[in-house]
């Protein structure tokens, strides 16, 4: 994952990971269902001597063992640590394949047993069908793409077979199965909608936690998380440098024009930094008039100094704030470029030290103080 995308966009991968991980919490229900399937199907095969039931018993048992293996191995992977988006999708596909395959075999077995002249096996088979459908709604409803087809293939075949019986009670039983199926699908839909709303709210809160409320830039938390992302995968090979920025005499703007104008200036600075930054750069407001730009993909050490000069030039262009043209300056301190494991605190400390040296240098050689140019073109200097 690109470290910029980690906090610049909502986190669909995190949501997906949470939903997929919930599938692998179903090990105990799946184990119970496997035991009941073997018990009922084995008894039906023994009582009837039917080859189709015997084949479905063997096939269902094999698929159940595969399903349990997928569940336990997947739970181990979920617990082992952070997985890539591709790994989460693979886990979900494996779960879906084994889950739906078992549902198909189970539906066929239930339909076959109910079609045989084994009245004593009809009740346990019907109970198992209802119990399985309830289990699908209770455990897999957060992934409707898996739950819906599993419900349909497990309940409709036995319901159809029962409806073909000669008695009115058979048709009533079939109607009960269909209505229970409809109710289960309705419950599944509502639960999924509720979970989707909860995740959307969670995403909104997470986005707010990573954002500076005034400028919309990333904040220190987001910067720390992005630094962690940079140490993993392909991004760990990219050289990284930190540019620490401080607006010159920003306090004068607040004192003489007011905090509202100061806030507008900070937003304008953030917009300009965001616009001028490279796609893989990370722009952060630490607080007050302090900003950080993380430069990635550095081809040569000289690129860092060149970027610092560019930032000072860009922010040195006058800003239009509330009908006034405001010229300010910015001092930029840079860390050395590093790659691999990133110690964010160390890089910020290096850049902060360089920033203080740069501010002293600019004060000694400053040719002009910040000024405000009125809309009419007249100018007024900010008093020190």
CSV table of C-alpha atoms in Angstrom, one decimal:
chain,number,residue,atom,x,y,z
A,1,UNK,CA,0.0,0.0,0.0
A,2,UNK,CA,1.2,3.5,-0.9
A,3,UNK,CA,1.9,5.3,2.4
A,4,UNK,CA,0.1,8.4,1.0
A,5,UNK,CA,-3.1,6.3,0.3
A,6,UNK,CA,-2.9,5.0,3.8
A,7,UNK,CA,-4.5,8.1,5.2
A,8,UNK,CA,-5.5,10.2,2.2
A,9,UNK,CA,-8.4,7.9,1.3
A,10,UNK,CA,-10.9,5.8,3.3
A,11,UNK,CA,-9.7,2.4,4.3
A,12,UNK,CA,-11.7,-0.2,2.3
A,13,UNK,CA,-9.0,-2.8,2.8
A,14,UNK,CA,-9.3,-2.5,6.6
A,15,UNK,CA,-13.1,-2.9,6.4
A,16,UNK,CA,-12.7,-5.9,4.1
A,17,UNK,CA,-10.2,-7.4,6.4
A,18,UNK,CA,-12.6,-7.1,9.4
A,19,UNK,CA,-15.4,-8.7,7.5
A,20,UNK,CA,-13.3,-11.5,6.2
A,21,UNK,CA,-11.8,-12.1,9.6
A,22,UNK,CA,-15.3,-12.5,11.0
A,23,UNK,CA,-15.8,-15.5,8.7
A,24,UNK,CA,-13.0,-17.4,10.5
A,25,UNK,CA,-14.7,-17.0,13.9
A,26,UNK,CA,-17.1,-19.8,12.8
A,27,UNK,CA,-14.9,-22.8,13.6
A,28,UNK,CA,-17.1,-24.2,16.4
A,29,UNK,CA,-20.4,-23.9,14.5
A,30,UNK,CA,-18.8,-25.4,11.4
A,31,UNK,CA,-17.4,-28.3,13.5
A,32,UNK,CA,-20.8,-29.0,15.1
A,33,UNK,CA,-22.5,-28.9,11.6
A,34,UNK,CA,-19.9,-31.3,10.3
A,35,UNK,CA,-20.7,-33.8,13.1
A,36,UNK,CA,-24.4,-33.5,12.6
A,37,UNK,CA,-24.1,-33.9,8.9
A,38,UNK,CA,-22.1,-37.1,9.2
A,39,UNK,CA,-24.5,-38.4,11.9
A,40,UNK,CA,-27.8,-37.8,9.9
A,41,UNK,CA,-26.4,-38.6,6.5
A,42,UNK,CA,-24.6,-41.7,7.8
A,43,UNK,CA,-27.8,-42.9,9.5
A,44,UNK,CA,-29.8,-42.3,6.3
A,45,UNK,CA,-27.3,-44.2,4.2
A,46,UNK,CA,-27.4,-47.1,6.7
A,47,UNK,CA,-31.2,-47.2,6.8
A,48,UNK,CA,-31.8,-46.8,3.1
A,49,UNK,CA,-28.8,-48.5,1.5
A,50,UNK,CA,-29.1,-45.8,-1.2
A,51,UNK,CA,-26.0,-45.2,-3.2
A,52,UNK,CA,-26.7,-41.6,-3.9
A,53,UNK,CA,-27.0,-40.9,-0.2
A,54,UNK,CA,-23.7,-42.8,0.4
A,55,UNK,CA,-21.9,-40.8,-2.3
A,56,UNK,CA,-23.2,-37.5,-1.0
A,57,UNK,CA,-22.2,-38.6,2.6
A,58,UNK,CA,-18.6,-39.2,1.4
A,59,UNK,CA,-18.5,-36.1,-0.7
A,60,UNK,CA,-19.9,-33.9,2.1
A,61,UNK,CA,-17.5,-35.3,4.6
A,62,UNK,CA,-14.5,-34.6,2.4
A,63,UNK,CA,-15.7,-31.0,1.7
A,64,UNK,CA,-16.4,-30.5,5.4
A,65,UNK,CA,-12.8,-31.6,6.3
A,66,UNK,CA,-11.5,-29.2,3.7
A,67,UNK,CA,-13.7,-26.4,5.1
A,68,UNK,CA,-12.5,-27.0,8.6
A,69,UNK,CA,-8.9,-27.0,7.4
A,70,UNK,CA,-9.5,-23.7,5.6
A,71,UNK,CA,-11.1,-22.2,8.7
A,72,UNK,CA,-8.4,-23.2,11.2
A,73,UNK,CA,-5.5,-22.3,8.8
A,74,UNK,CA,-7.3,-19.0,8.0
A,75,UNK,CA,-7.7,-18.1,11.6
A,76,UNK,CA,-4.0,-18.8,12.2
A,77,UNK,CA,-3.2,-16.4,9.3
A,78,UNK,CA,-5.5,-13.7,10.7
A,79,UNK,CA,-3.9,-14.0,14.1
A,80,UNK,CA,-0.3,-14.0,12.8
A,81,UNK,CA,-0.3,-10.4,11.7
A,82,UNK,CA,-1.2,-7.8,9.1
A,83,UNK,CA,-2.0,-9.4,5.7
A,84,UNK,CA,-1.9,-7.7,2.3
A,85,UNK,CA,-5.2,-6.9,0.5
A,86,UNK,CA,-4.4,-9.8,-1.9
A,87,UNK,CA,-4.0,-12.2,1.0
A,88,UNK,CA,-7.4,-11.2,2.4
A,89,UNK,CA,-9.1,-11.8,-0.9
A,90,UNK,CA,-7.5,-15.2,-1.2
A,91,UNK,CA,-8.7,-16.2,2.2
A,92,UNK,CA,-12.2,-15.1,1.4
A,93,UNK,CA,-12.2,-17.0,-1.9
A,94,UNK,CA,-11.1,-20.2,-0.2
A,95,UNK,CA,-13.7,-19.8,2.5
A,96,UNK,CA,-16.4,-19.1,-0.1
A,97,UNK,CA,-15.5,-22.1,-2.3
A,98,UNK,CA,-15.6,-24.6,0.6
A,99,UNK,CA,-18.6,-23.1,2.2
A,100,UNK,CA,-20.8,-23.0,-0.9
A,101,UNK,CA,-19.6,-26.4,-2.1
A,102,UNK,CA,-20.8,-27.9,1.2
A,103,UNK,CA,-24.1,-26.0,0.9
A,104,UNK,CA,-24.7,-27.6,-2.5
A,105,UNK,CA,-23.9,-31.1,-1.3
A,106,UNK,CA,-26.0,-30.6,1.9
A,107,UNK,CA,-29.0,-29.3,-0.1
A,108,UNK,CA,-28.7,-32.3,-2.5
A,109,UNK,CA,-28.4,-34.8,0.4
A,110,UNK,CA,-31.4,-33.3,2.3
A,111,UNK,CA,-33.5,-33.4,-0.9
A,112,UNK,CA,-32.5,-37.0,-1.6
A,113,UNK,CA,-33.3,-38.2,1.9
A,114,UNK,CA,-36.7,-36.4,1.9
A,115,UNK,CA,-37.5,-38.1,-1.4
A,116,UNK,CA,-36.8,-41.6,0.0
A,117,UNK,CA,-39.5,-43.6,1.8
A,118,UNK,CA,-37.8,-43.1,5.2
A,119,UNK,CA,-40.4,-41.3,7.3
A,120,UNK,CA,-38.3,-41.6,10.5
A,121,UNK,CA,-35.4,-39.7,8.7
A,122,UNK,CA,-37.5,-36.8,7.5
A,123,UNK,CA,-37.8,-35.1,10.9
A,124,UNK,CA,-34.1,-35.0,11.7
A,125,UNK,CA,-33.3,-34.0,8.1
A,126,UNK,CA,-35.8,-31.1,8.2
A,127,UNK,CA,-34.4,-30.0,11.6
A,128,UNK,CA,-30.9,-30.0,10.1
A,129,UNK,CA,-32.0,-27.9,7.1
A,130,UNK,CA,-33.6,-25.3,9.3
A,131,UNK,CA,-30.6,-25.3,11.7
A,132,UNK,CA,-28.1,-25.0,8.9
A,133,UNK,CA,-30.0,-22.0,7.4
A,134,UNK,CA,-30.2,-20.3,10.7
A,135,UNK,CA,-26.5,-20.9,11.1
A,136,UNK,CA,-25.8,-19.2,7.8
A,137,UNK,CA,-27.7,-16.1,8.8
A,138,UNK,CA,-26.1,-16.0,12.2
A,139,UNK,CA,-22.5,-16.5,11.1
A,140,UNK,CA,-22.0,-15.4,7.5
A,141,UNK,CA,-24.5,-12.6,6.9
A,142,UNK,CA,-21.8,-10.0,6.8
A,143,UNK,CA,-20.7,-11.5,3.4
A,144,UNK,CA,-24.0,-11.8,1.5
A,145,UNK,CA,-22.2,-13.0,-1.6
A,146,UNK,CA,-21.5,-16.2,0.3
A,147,UNK,CA,-24.5,-16.4,2.5
A,148,UNK,CA,-27.3,-15.9,-0.1
A,149,UNK,CA,-26.2,-18.6,-2.6
A,150,UNK,CA,-25.6,-21.0,0.4
A,151,UNK,CA,-29.1,-20.4,1.7
A,152,UNK,CA,-30.7,-20.9,-1.7
A,153,UNK,CA,-28.9,-24.2,-2.6
A,154,UNK,CA,-29.4,-25.7,0.8
A,155,UNK,CA,-33.0,-24.9,1.4
A,156,UNK,CA,-34.8,-24.8,-2.0
A,157,UNK,CA,-34.0,-28.4,-3.2
A,158,UNK,CA,-35.5,-30.0,-0.1
A,159,UNK,CA,-38.4,-27.6,-0.1
A,160,UNK,CA,-39.1,-28.5,-3.7
A,161,UNK,CA,-39.0,-32.2,-3.0
A,162,UNK,CA,-41.3,-31.9,0.0
A,163,UNK,CA,-43.8,-29.8,-2.0
A,164,UNK,CA,-44.2,-32.7,-4.5
A,165,UNK,CA,-45.5,-35.0,-1.7
A,166,UNK,CA,-49.1,-36.3,-2.0
A,167,UNK,CA,-50.4,-34.8,1.3
A,168,UNK,CA,-51.5,-31.2,2.0
A,169,UNK,CA,-49.1,-31.4,5.0
A,170,UNK,CA,-46.2,-31.8,2.6
A,171,UNK,CA,-47.1,-28.6,0.9
A,172,UNK,CA,-47.5,-26.8,4.2
A,173,UNK,CA,-44.1,-28.1,5.2
A,174,UNK,CA,-42.6,-26.8,2.0
A,175,UNK,CA,-44.3,-23.4,2.4
A,176,UNK,CA,-42.8,-23.2,5.9
A,177,UNK,CA,-39.3,-23.9,4.6
A,178,UNK,CA,-39.7,-21.2,1.9
A,179,UNK,CA,-41.1,-18.6,4.3
A,180,UNK,CA,-38.2,-19.4,6.8
A,181,UNK,CA,-35.8,-18.9,3.9
A,182,UNK,CA,-37.4,-15.6,3.0
A,183,UNK,CA,-37.2,-14.5,6.6
A,184,UNK,CA,-33.6,-15.5,6.8
A,185,UNK,CA,-32.7,-13.6,3.7
A,186,UNK,CA,-34.5,-10.5,5.1
A,187,UNK,CA,-32.6,-10.8,8.4
A,188,UNK,CA,-29.4,-11.3,6.5
A,189,UNK,CA,-30.0,-8.1,4.5
A,190,UNK,CA,-30.8,-6.0,7.5
A,191,UNK,CA,-27.8,-7.3,9.5
A,192,UNK,CA,-25.5,-6.5,6.6
A,193,UNK,CA,-27.0,-3.0,6.2
A,194,UNK,CA,-26.5,-2.4,9.9
A,195,UNK,CA,-22.9,-3.5,9.7
A,196,UNK,CA,-22.2,-1.5,6.6
A,197,UNK,CA,-23.5,1.6,8.4
A,198,UNK,CA,-21.3,0.9,11.4
A,199,UNK,CA,-18.2,0.5,9.2
A,200,UNK,CA,-19.0,3.7,7.4
A,201,UNK,CA,-19.2,5.6,10.7
A,202,UNK,CA,-16.0,3.9,11.9
A,203,UNK,CA,-14.3,5.0,8.7
A,204,UNK,CA,-15.5,8.6,9.2
A,205,UNK,CA,-14.2,8.7,12.7
A,206,UNK,CA,-10.8,7.1,11.6
A,207,UNK,CA,-10.5,9.7,8.9
A,208,UNK,CA,-11.2,12.6,11.3
A,209,UNK,CA,-8.6,11.2,13.7
A,210,UNK,CA,-6.0,11.3,11.0
A,211,UNK,CA,-6.8,14.8,9.7
A,212,UNK,CA,-6.0,18.3,10.8
A,213,UNK,CA,-9.4,19.9,11.2
A,214,UNK,CA,-8.3,23.4,10.1
A,215,UNK,CA,-6.4,22.6,6.9
A,216,UNK,CA,-7.6,19.1,6.0
A,217,UNK,CA,-4.0,17.9,5.8
A,218,UNK,CA,-2.8,14.8,7.6
A,219,UNK,CA,-1.8,15.2,11.2
A,220,UNK,CA,0.9,13.7,13.4
A,221,UNK,CA,-1.0,10.4,14.0
A,222,UNK,CA,-1.3,9.9,10.2
A,223,UNK,CA,2.4,10.8,9.7
A,224,UNK,CA,3.4,8.2,12.3
A,225,UNK,CA,1.2,5.5,10.7
A,226,UNK,CA,2.5,6.4,7.2
A,227,UNK,CA,6.1,6.1,8.5
A,228,UNK,CA,5.2,2.6,9.6
A,229,UNK,CA,3.8,1.7,6.2
A,230,UNK,CA,7.0,3.0,4.5
A,231,UNK,CA,9.1,0.4,6.3
A,232,UNK,CA,7.1,-2.5,4.8
A,233,UNK,CA,7.1,-4.0,1.3
A,234,UNK,CA,8.3,-2.2,-1.8
A,235,UNK,CA,8.1,1.2,-0.2
A,236,UNK,CA,10.9,0.4,2.2
A,237,UNK,CA,13.4,0.7,-0.7
A,238,UNK,CA,12.5,4.3,-1.4
A,239,UNK,CA,14.8,7.0,0.1
A,240,UNK,CA,12.8,9.4,2.3
A,241,UNK,CA,13.6,12.8,3.7
A,242,UNK,CA,11.7,15.1,6.0
A,243,UNK,CA,11.2,18.9,5.4
A,244,UNK,CA,10.2,20.8,8.5
A,245,UNK,CA,8.6,24.2,7.8
A,246,UNK,CA,7.8,27.2,9.9
A,247,UNK,CA,6.1,30.4,8.6
A,248,UNK,CA,8.2,33.5,9.2
A,249,UNK,CA,6.6,35.9,11.7
A,250,UNK,CA,3.2,34.2,11.6
A,251,UNK,CA,2.4,35.6,15.1
A,252,UNK,CA,2.4,39.1,13.5
A,253,UNK,CA,-0.3,38.1,11.1
A,254,UNK,CA,-2.5,36.8,14.0
A,255,UNK,CA,-1.8,39.8,16.2
A,256,UNK,CA,-2.4,42.5,13.6
A,257,UNK,CA,-5.0,40.9,11.3
A,258,UNK,CA,-6.7,38.5,13.8
A,259,UNK,CA,-6.9,34.8,14.1
A,260,UNK,CA,-9.5,34.4,11.4
A,261,UNK,CA,-7.1,35.8,8.9
A,262,UNK,CA,-4.4,33.7,10.4
A,263,UNK,CA,-6.5,30.6,9.9
A,264,UNK,CA,-7.2,31.6,6.3
A,265,UNK,CA,-3.5,31.9,5.7
A,266,UNK,CA,-2.8,28.5,7.1
A,267,UNK,CA,-5.5,27.0,4.9
A,268,UNK,CA,-3.9,28.8,1.9
A,269,UNK,CA,-0.5,27.5,2.8
A,270,UNK,CA,-1.9,24.0,3.1
A,271,UNK,CA,-3.6,24.2,-0.3
A,272,UNK,CA,-0.4,25.5,-2.0
A,273,UNK,CA,1.7,22.8,-0.4
A,274,UNK,CA,-0.7,20.1,-1.4
A,275,UNK,CA,-0.9,21.4,-5.0
A,276,UNK,CA,2.9,21.7,-5.4
A,277,UNK,CA,3.8,18.4,-3.7
A,278,UNK,CA,4.6,15.3,-5.8
A,279,UNK,CA,2.0,12.5,-5.8
A,280,UNK,CA,4.0,10.4,-3.4
A,281,UNK,CA,4.9,13.2,-1.0
A,282,UNK,CA,3.1,13.4,2.4
A,283,UNK,CA,2.0,16.8,3.6
A,284,UNK,CA,1.3,17.2,7.3
A,285,UNK,CA,0.4,20.1,9.6
A,286,UNK,CA,1.9,19.4,13.0
A,287,UNK,CA,0.2,22.4,14.7
A,288,UNK,CA,0.3,26.2,14.8
A,289,UNK,CA,2.3,27.3,11.7
A,290,UNK,CA,4.5,24.2,11.6
A,291,UNK,CA,4.2,21.9,8.5
A,292,UNK,CA,6.1,18.8,7.4
A,293,UNK,CA,6.6,17.4,3.9
A,294,UNK,CA,7.9,13.9,3.6
A,295,UNK,CA,9.7,13.6,0.3
A,296,UNK,CA,9.9,10.1,-1.2
A,297,UNK,CA,11.6,8.5,-4.2
A,298,UNK,CA,14.8,10.7,-3.9
A,299,UNK,CA,17.1,10.1,-6.8
A,300,UNK,CA,20.1,12.0,-5.4
A,301,UNK,CA,21.0,13.7,-2.1
A,302,UNK,CA,20.9,17.1,-3.9
A,303,UNK,CA,17.2,16.6,-4.6
A,304,UNK,CA,16.4,17.3,-0.9
A,305,UNK,CA,18.1,20.7,-0.9
A,306,UNK,CA,16.4,21.5,-4.3
A,307,UNK,CA,13.0,20.6,-2.9
A,308,UNK,CA,13.6,22.8,0.1
A,309,UNK,CA,14.4,25.8,-2.1
A,310,UNK,CA,11.3,25.1,-4.2
A,311,UNK,CA,9.1,25.1,-1.1
A,312,UNK,CA,10.5,28.4,0.0
A,313,UNK,CA,9.9,29.9,-3.4
A,314,UNK,CA,6.4,28.5,-3.7
A,315,UNK,CA,5.4,29.8,-0.2
A,316,UNK,CA,7.2,33.1,-0.9
A,317,UNK,CA,4.6,34.1,-3.5
A,318,UNK,CA,2.1,36.5,-2.0
A,319,UNK,CA,-1.2,35.1,-0.7
A,320,UNK,CA,-4.6,36.7,-1.2
A,321,UNK,CA,-6.4,36.8,2.2
A,322,UNK,CA,-9.7,38.6,2.8
A,323,UNK,CA,-9.1,41.2,0.1
A,324,UNK,CA,-5.4,41.7,1.2
A,325,UNK,CA,-2.3,40.5,-0.5
A,326,UNK,CA,-0.1,39.1,2.2
A,327,UNK,CA,3.6,38.3,1.6
A,328,UNK,CA,5.2,36.0,4.1
A,329,UNK,CA,8.2,33.8,4.1
A,330,UNK,CA,8.9,30.3,5.2
A,331,UNK,CA,12.0,28.6,6.6
A,332,UNK,CA,12.6,25.0,5.7
A,333,UNK,CA,14.9,22.5,7.5
A,334,UNK,CA,15.7,19.1,6.0
A,335,UNK,CA,16.8,15.8,7.3
A,336,UNK,CA,19.2,13.5,5.5
A,337,UNK,CA,17.6,11.0,3.0
A,338,UNK,CA,17.3,7.5,4.5
A,339,UNK,CA,15.8,4.2,3.4
A,340,UNK,CA,14.7,1.0,5.1
A,341,UNK,CA,13.6,1.2,8.7
A,342,UNK,CA,12.4,4.8,9.3
A,343,UNK,CA,12.9,6.4,12.7
A,344,UNK,CA,10.4,9.2,12.3
A,345,UNK,CA,11.3,11.0,15.6
A,346,UNK,CA,15.0,11.1,14.5
A,347,UNK,CA,14.2,12.5,11.1
A,348,UNK,CA,11.9,15.1,12.6
A,349,UNK,CA,14.6,16.0,15.1
A,350,UNK,CA,17.2,16.4,12.4
A,351,UNK,CA,14.9,18.5,10.3
A,352,UNK,CA,14.0,20.7,13.3
A,353,UNK,CA,17.6,21.3,14.1
A,354,UNK,CA,18.2,22.3,10.4
A,355,UNK,CA,15.1,24.5,10.6
A,356,UNK,CA,16.4,26.5,13.5
A,357,UNK,CA,19.7,27.1,11.7
A,358,UNK,CA,17.8,28.1,8.6
A,359,UNK,CA,15.7,30.6,10.5
A,360,UNK,CA,18.8,32.3,11.9
A,361,UNK,CA,20.3,32.4,8.5
A,362,UNK,CA,17.2,34.0,7.0
A,363,UNK,CA,17.0,36.6,9.8
A,364,UNK,CA,20.6,37.7,9.2
A,365,UNK,CA,20.1,38.0,5.5
A,366,UNK,CA,16.5,39.0,5.3
A,367,UNK,CA,15.9,41.8,2.8
A,368,UNK,CA,12.3,42.6,3.6
A,369,UNK,CA,9.8,42.0,6.4
A,370,UNK,CA,6.4,40.4,5.8
A,371,UNK,CA,3.9,42.9,4.4
A,372,UNK,CA,0.3,43.3,3.6
A,373,UNK,CA,-0.7,44.9,0.3
A,374,UNK,CA,-4.2,46.3,0.3
A,375,UNK,CA,-6.7,45.5,-2.5
A,376,UNK,CA,-6.2,49.0,-3.8
A,377,UNK,CA,-2.5,48.4,-4.3
A,378,UNK,CA,-1.2,50.4,-1.4
A,379,UNK,CA,1.0,48.5,1.1
A,380,UNK,CA,1.4,48.5,4.8
A,381,UNK,CA,4.3,46.8,6.6
A,382,UNK,CA,3.6,44.4,9.5
A,383,UNK,CA,5.1,46.1,12.6
A,384,UNK,CA,7.6,44.1,14.6
